[in-house]
GROMACS .gro file of C-alpha atoms in nm:
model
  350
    1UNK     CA    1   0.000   0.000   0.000
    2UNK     CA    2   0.168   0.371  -0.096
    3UNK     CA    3   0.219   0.645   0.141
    4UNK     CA    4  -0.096   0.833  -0.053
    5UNK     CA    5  -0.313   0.541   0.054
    6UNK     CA    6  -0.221   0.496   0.410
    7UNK     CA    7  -0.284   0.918   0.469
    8UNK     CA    8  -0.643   0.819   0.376
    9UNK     CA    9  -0.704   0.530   0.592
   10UNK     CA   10  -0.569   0.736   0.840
   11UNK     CA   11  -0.810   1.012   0.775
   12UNK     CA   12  -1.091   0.759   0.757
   13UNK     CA   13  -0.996   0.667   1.102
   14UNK     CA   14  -0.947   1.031   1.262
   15UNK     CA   15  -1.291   1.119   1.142
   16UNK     CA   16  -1.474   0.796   1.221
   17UNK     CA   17  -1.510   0.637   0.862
   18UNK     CA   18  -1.297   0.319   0.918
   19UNK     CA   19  -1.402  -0.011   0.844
   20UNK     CA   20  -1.334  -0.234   1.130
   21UNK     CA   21  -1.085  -0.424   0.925
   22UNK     CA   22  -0.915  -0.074   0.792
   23UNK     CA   23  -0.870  -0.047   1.226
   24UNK     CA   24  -0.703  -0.411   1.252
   25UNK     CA   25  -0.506  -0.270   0.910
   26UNK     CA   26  -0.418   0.064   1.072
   27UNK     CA   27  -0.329  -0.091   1.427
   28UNK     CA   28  -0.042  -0.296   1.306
   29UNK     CA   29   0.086  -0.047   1.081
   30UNK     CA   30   0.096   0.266   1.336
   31UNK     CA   31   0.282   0.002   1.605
   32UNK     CA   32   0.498  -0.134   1.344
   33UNK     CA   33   0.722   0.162   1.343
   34UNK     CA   34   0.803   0.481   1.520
   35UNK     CA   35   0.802   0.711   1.188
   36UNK     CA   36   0.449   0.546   1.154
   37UNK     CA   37   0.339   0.622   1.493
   38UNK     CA   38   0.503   1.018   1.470
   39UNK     CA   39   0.286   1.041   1.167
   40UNK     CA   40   0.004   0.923   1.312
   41UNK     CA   41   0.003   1.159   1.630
   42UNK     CA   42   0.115   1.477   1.391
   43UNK     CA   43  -0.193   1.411   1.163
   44UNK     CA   44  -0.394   1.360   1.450
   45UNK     CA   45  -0.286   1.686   1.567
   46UNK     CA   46  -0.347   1.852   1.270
   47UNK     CA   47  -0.713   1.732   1.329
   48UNK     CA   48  -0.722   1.916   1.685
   49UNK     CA   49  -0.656   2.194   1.525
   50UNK     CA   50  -0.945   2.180   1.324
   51UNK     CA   51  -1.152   2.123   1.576
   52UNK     CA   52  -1.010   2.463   1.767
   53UNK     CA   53  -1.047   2.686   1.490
   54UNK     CA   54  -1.434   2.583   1.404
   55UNK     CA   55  -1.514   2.838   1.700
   56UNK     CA   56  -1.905   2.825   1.679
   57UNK     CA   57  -1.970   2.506   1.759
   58UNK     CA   58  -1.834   2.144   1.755
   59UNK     CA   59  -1.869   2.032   1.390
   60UNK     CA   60  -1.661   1.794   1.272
   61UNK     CA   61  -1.811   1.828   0.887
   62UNK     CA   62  -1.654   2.192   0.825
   63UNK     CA   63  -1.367   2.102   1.083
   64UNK     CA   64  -1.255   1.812   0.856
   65UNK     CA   65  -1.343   2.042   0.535
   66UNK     CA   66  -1.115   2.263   0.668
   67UNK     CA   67  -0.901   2.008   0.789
   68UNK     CA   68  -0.870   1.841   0.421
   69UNK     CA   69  -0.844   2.255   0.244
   70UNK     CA   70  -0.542   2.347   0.472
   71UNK     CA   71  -0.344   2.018   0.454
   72UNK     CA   72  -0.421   1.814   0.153
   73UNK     CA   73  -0.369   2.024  -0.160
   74UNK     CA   74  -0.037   1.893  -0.237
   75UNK     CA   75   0.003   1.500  -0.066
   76UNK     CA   76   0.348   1.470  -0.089
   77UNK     CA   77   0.487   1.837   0.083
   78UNK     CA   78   0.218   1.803   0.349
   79UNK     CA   79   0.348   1.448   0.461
   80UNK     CA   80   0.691   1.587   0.421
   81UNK     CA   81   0.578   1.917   0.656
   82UNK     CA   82   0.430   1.611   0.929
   83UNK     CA   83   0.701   1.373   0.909
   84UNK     CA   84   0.998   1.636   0.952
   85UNK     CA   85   0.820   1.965   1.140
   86UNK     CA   86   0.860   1.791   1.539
   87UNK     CA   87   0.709   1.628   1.733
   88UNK     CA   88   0.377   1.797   1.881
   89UNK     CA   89   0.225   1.785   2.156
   90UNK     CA   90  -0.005   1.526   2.072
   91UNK     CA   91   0.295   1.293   1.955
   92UNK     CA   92   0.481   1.390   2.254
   93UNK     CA   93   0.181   1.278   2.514
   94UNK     CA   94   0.171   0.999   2.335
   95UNK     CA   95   0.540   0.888   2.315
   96UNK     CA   96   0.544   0.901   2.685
   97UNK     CA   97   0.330   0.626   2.736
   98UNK     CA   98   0.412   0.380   2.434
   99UNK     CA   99   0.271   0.308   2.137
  100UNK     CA  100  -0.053   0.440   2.032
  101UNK     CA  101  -0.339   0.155   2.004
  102UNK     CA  102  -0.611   0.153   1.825
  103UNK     CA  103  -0.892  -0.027   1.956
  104UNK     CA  104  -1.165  -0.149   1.750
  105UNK     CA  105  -1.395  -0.286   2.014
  106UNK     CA  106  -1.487   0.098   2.090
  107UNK     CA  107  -1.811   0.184   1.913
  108UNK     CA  108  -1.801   0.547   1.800
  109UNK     CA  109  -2.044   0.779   1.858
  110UNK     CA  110  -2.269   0.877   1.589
  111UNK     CA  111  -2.369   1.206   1.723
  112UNK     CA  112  -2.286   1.474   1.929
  113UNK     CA  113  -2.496   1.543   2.330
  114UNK     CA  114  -2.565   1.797   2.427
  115UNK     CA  115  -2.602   1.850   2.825
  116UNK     CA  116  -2.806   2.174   2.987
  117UNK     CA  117  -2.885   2.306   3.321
  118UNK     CA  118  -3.108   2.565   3.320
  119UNK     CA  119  -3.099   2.866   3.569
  120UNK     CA  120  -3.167   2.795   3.875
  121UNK     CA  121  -3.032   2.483   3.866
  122UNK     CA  122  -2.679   2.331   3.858
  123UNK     CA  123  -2.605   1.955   3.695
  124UNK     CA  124  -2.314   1.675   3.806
  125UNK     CA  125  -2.256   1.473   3.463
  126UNK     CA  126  -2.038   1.183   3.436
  127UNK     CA  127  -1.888   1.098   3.125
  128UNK     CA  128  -1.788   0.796   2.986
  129UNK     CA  129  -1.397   0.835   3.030
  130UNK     CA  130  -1.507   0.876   3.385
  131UNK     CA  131  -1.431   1.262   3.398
  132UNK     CA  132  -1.736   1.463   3.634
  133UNK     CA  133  -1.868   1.810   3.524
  134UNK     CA  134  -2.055   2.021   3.726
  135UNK     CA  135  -2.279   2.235   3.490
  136UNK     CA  136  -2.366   2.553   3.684
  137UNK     CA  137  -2.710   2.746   3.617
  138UNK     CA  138  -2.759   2.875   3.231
  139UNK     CA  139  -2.457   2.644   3.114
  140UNK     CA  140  -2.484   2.404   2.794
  141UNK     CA  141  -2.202   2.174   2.719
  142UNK     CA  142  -2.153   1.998   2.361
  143UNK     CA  143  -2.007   1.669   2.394
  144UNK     CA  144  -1.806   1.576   2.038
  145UNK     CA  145  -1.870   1.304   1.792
  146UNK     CA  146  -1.665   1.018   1.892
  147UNK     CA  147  -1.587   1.148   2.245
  148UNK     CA  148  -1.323   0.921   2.415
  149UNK     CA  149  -1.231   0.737   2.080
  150UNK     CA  150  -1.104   0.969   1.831
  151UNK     CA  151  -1.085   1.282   2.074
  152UNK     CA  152  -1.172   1.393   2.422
  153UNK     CA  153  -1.307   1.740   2.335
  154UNK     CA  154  -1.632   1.929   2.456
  155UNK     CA  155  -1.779   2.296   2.401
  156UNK     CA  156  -1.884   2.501   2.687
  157UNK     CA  157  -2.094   2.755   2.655
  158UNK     CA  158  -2.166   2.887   3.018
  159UNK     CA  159  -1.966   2.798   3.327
  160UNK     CA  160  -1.885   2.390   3.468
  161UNK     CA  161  -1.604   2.292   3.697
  162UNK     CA  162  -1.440   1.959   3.512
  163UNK     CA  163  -1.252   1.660   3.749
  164UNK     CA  164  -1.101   1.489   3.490
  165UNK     CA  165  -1.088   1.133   3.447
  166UNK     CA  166  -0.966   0.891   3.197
  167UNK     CA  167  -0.589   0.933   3.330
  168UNK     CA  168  -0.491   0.600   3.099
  169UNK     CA  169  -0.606   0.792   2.735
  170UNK     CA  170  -0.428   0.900   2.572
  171UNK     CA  171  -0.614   1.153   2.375
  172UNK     CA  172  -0.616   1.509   2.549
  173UNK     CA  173  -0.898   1.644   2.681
  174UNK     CA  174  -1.021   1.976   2.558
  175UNK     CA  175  -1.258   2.206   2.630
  176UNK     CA  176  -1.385   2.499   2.410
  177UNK     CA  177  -1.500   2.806   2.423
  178UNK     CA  178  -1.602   3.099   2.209
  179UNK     CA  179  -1.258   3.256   2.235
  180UNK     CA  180  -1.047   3.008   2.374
  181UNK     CA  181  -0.948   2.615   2.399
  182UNK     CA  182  -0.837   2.513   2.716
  183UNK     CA  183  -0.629   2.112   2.762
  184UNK     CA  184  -0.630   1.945   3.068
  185UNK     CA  185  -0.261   1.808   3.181
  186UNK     CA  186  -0.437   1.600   3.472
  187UNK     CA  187  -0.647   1.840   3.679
  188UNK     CA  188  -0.950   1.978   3.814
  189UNK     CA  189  -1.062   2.314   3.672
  190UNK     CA  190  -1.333   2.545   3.677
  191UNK     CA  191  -1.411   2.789   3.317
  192UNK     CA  192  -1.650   3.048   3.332
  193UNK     CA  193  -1.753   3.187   2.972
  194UNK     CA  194  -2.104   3.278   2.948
  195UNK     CA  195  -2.196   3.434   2.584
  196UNK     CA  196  -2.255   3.789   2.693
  197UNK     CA  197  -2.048   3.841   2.982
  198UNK     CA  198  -1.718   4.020   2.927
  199UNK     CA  199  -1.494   3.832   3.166
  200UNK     CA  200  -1.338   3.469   3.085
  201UNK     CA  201  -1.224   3.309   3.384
  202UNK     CA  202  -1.000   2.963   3.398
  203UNK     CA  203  -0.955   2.871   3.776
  204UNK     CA  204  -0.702   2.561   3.871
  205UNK     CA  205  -0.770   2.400   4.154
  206UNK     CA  206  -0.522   2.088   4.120
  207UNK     CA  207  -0.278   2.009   3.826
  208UNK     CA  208  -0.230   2.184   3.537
  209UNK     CA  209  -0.364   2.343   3.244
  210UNK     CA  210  -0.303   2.551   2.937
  211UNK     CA  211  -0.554   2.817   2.790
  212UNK     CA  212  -0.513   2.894   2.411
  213UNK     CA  213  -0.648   3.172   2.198
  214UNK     CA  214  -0.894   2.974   2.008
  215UNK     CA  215  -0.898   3.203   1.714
  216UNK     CA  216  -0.498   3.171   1.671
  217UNK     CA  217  -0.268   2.889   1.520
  218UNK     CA  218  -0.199   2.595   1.787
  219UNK     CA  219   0.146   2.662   1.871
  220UNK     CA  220   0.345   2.678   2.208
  221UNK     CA  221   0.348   3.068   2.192
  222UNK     CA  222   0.015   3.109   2.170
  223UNK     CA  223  -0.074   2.911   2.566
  224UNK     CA  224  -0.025   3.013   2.859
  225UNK     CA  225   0.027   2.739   3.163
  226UNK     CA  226  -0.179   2.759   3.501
  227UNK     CA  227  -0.107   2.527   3.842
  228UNK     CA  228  -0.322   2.516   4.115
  229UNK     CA  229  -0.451   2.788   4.241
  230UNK     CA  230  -0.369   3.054   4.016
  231UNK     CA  231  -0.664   3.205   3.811
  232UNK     CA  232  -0.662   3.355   3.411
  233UNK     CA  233  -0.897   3.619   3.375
  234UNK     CA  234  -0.960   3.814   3.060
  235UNK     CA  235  -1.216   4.117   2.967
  236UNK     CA  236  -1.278   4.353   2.795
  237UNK     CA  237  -1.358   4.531   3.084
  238UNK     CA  238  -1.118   4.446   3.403
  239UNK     CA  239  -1.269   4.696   3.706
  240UNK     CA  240  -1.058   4.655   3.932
  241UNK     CA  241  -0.646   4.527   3.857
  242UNK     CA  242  -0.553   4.297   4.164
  243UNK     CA  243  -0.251   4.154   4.199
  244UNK     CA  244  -0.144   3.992   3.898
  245UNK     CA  245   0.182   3.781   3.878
  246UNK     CA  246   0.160   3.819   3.444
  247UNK     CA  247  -0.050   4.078   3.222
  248UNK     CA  248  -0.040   3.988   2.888
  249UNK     CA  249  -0.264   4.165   2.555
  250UNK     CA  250  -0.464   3.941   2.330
  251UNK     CA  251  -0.615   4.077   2.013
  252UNK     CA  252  -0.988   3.948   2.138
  253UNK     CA  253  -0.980   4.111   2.483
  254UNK     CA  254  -0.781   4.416   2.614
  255UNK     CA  255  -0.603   4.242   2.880
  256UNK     CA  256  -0.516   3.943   3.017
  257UNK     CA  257  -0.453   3.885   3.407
  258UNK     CA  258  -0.308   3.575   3.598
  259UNK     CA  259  -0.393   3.593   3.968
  260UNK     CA  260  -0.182   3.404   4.240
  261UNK     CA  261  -0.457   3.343   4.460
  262UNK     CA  262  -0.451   3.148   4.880
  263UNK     CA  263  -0.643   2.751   4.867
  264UNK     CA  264  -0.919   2.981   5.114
  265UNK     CA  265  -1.029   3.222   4.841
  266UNK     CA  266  -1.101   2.919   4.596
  267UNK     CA  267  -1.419   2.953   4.700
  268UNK     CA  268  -1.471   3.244   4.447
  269UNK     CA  269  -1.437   3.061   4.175
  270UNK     CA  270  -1.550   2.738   4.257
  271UNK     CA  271  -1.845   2.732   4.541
  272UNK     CA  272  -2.111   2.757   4.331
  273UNK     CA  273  -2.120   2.373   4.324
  274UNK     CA  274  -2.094   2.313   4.669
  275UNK     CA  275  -2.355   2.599   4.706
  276UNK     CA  276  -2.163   2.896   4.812
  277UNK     CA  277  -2.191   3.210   4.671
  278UNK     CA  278  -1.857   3.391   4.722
  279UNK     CA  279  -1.824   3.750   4.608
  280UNK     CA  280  -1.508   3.992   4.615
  281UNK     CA  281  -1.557   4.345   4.548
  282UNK     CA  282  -1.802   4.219   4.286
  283UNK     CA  283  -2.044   4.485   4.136
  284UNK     CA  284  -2.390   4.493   4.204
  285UNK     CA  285  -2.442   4.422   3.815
  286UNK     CA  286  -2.247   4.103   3.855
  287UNK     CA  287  -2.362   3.976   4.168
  288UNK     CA  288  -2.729   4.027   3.951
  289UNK     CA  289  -2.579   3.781   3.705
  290UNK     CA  290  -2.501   3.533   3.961
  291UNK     CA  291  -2.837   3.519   4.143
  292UNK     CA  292  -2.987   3.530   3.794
  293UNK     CA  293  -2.805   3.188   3.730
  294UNK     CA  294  -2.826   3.014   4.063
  295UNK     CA  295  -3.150   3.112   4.166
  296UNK     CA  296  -3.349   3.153   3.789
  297UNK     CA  297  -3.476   3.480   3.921
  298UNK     CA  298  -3.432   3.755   3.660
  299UNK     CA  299  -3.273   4.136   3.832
  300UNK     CA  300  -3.318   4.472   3.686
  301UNK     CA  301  -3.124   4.749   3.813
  302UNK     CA  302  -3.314   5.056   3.750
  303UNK     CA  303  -3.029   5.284   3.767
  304UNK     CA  304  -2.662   5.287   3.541
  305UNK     CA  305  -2.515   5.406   3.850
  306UNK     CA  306  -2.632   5.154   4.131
  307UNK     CA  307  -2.477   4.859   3.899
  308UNK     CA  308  -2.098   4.974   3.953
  309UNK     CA  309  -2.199   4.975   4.346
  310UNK     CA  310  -1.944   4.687   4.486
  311UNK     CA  311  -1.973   4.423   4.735
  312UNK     CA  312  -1.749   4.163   4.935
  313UNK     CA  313  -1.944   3.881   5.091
  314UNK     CA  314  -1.986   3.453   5.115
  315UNK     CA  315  -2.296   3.296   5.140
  316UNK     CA  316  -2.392   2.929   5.224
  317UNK     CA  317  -2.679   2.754   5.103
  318UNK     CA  318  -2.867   3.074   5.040
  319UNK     CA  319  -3.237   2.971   4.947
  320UNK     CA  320  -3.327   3.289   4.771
  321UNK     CA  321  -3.182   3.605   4.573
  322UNK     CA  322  -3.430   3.798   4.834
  323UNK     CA  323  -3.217   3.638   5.104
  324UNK     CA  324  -2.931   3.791   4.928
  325UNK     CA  325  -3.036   4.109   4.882
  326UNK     CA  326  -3.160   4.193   5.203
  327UNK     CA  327  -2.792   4.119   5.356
  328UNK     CA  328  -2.636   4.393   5.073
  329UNK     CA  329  -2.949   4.622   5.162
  330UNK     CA  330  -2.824   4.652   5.505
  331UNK     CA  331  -2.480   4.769   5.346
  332UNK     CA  332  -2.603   4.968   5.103
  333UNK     CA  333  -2.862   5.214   5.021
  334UNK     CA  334  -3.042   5.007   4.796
  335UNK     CA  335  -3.432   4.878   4.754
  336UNK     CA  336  -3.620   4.591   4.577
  337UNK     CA  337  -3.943   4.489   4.494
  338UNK     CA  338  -4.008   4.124   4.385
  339UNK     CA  339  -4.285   3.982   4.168
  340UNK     CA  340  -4.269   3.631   4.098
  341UNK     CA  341  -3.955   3.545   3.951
  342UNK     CA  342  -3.875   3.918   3.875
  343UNK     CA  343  -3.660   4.183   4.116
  344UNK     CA  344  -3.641   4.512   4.052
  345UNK     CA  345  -3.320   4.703   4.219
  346UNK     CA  346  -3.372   5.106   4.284
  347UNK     CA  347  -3.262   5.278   4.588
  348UNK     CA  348  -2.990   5.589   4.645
  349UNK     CA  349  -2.713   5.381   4.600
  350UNK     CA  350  -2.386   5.425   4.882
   0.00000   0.00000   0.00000
């Protein structure tokens, strides 16, 4: 079989086309030598990348489109570019541990899930690598076609803390977002990107991870590395600075921040799923946000200048945004009138 032929088994594979004896086929050849397996893991790469840069939504039809446009016009100098460019850091995950297998007693799946939790609520979700999410309130996460056999990648849209499982794959798993991709290197995590907001937040709480600009070329230049308890935050709109070890710009958000932060402020970031609500100087237009999503009770603020008023406070197992309210109403010169599921903020302000 020629070089030409074996690239488009191995595409066949990658994207979930094989024939179970094209696996058995592909198997033996990928373990038969350690150019094959380099190949392999670069192409596979390739196909990550793919994934990253379709940034609306997890489909693997235009991602392989693209994937086919930008690395199959000439056969012969793209397998050249693979074989001789380095290894990546797909191949180099994967040399670690041995030789890739293939396994053909897998079955693939044939379509993507999609997991909600509507406000109000938060969700624990187990999937089938063995990694737990915790959706919080107004979250939706896409789980990809042929999760935990040809990839390990999901799309958040929302906020979910991730303890990652699966420590034998080999694939790495990543999560995406509207403007960035975020891999796991053995960790638990929490990602807060909720379409609208202008704040990303990536919050380690063990391990390790690295956030990429999802819009930009894979490439070690373009990530920036987190360990436990440090926290990446990046808006368009930062309030207040804090004390940042790194600021860095980014050509989708005006700054970029990464916080050193003490194991008892985790809380923060990461309560919400233990229910704790944990704010820090937060605005009165954020915290709104918050009880929004944990309590499905929608807040209008009648005043521009009553949403910059700010507020430092934890609560535990709050039942209510009312309950809420009326401990920042003692602080503040605020008011509210509730109907149903509806609060209205007015007041003087400080």
């Amino acid at each position: 079989m020629n070089d030409d032929n074996i690239d488009d088994l191995l595409i066949r594979y990658i994207t979930r086309e094989a024939t179970p004896e094209e696996i058995v086929f592909l198997s033996k050849w990928i373990n038969a030598h350690p150019e094959n397996e380099q190949h392999f893991a670069n192409l596979y790469e390739l196909w990550q990348d793919a994934l990253i840069n379709d940034q609306t939504s997890i489909n693997t039809d235009e991602a392989f489109e693209d994937f086919r446009s930008r690395n199959f016009q000439d056969p012969i100098i793209s397998k050249k570019r693979w074989l001789y460019s380095g290894i990546t850091l797909a191949a180099l995950l994967i040399m670690t541990v041995g030789f890739w297998k293939i396994s053909d007693d897998k079955p693939h799946a044939e379509s993507e899930v999609r997991l909600t939790a509507s406000k109000g609520t938060s969700r624990i979700f187990k999937l089938s690598d063995g990694t737990k999410i915790w959706l919080n309130g107004g979250s939706a996460l896409t789980i990809a076609k042929g999760f935990n056999t040809v990839n390990r990648t999901v799309c958040l849209s929302g906020e979910a803390f991730f303890e990652i499982g699966g420590k034998e794959s080999k694939l790495p798993f990543l999560v995406k977002t509207k403007k960035y991709a975020i891999r796991d290197i053995g960790t638990q995590f929490n990602i807060k990107a909720y379409p609208g907001d202008d704040t990303f937040e990536a919050s380690v709480v063990q391990g390790e991870i690295s956030v990429e600009n999802g819009s930009a070329r894979n490439n070690e230049n373009n990530r920036i590395y987190l360990k436990a308890h440090q926290v990446l935050s990046a808006s368009t709109n930062l309030a207040k600075a804090g004390d940042s070890l790194e600021e860095r710009t980014d050509d989708n958000f005006q700054k970029i921040q990464i916080l050193q932060i003490q194991p008892d402020q985790q809380a923060r970031f990461v309560g919400w799923k233990e229910n704790i609500l944990a704010f820090d100087s937060s605005s009165l237009e954020e915290i709104a946000k918050t009880l929004d999503r944990r309590f499905g009770t929608a807040i209008a603020i009648k005043d521009e200048r009553l949403k910059q008023i700010r507020y430092s406070g934890t609560f535990k197992n709050a039942r209510s945004a009312a309950e809420i309210l009326d401990v920042i109403k003692e602080n503040t010169e605020i008011t509210y009138n509730q109907t149903g599921n509806n609060i209205m903020i007015g007041g003087a302000g400080l």
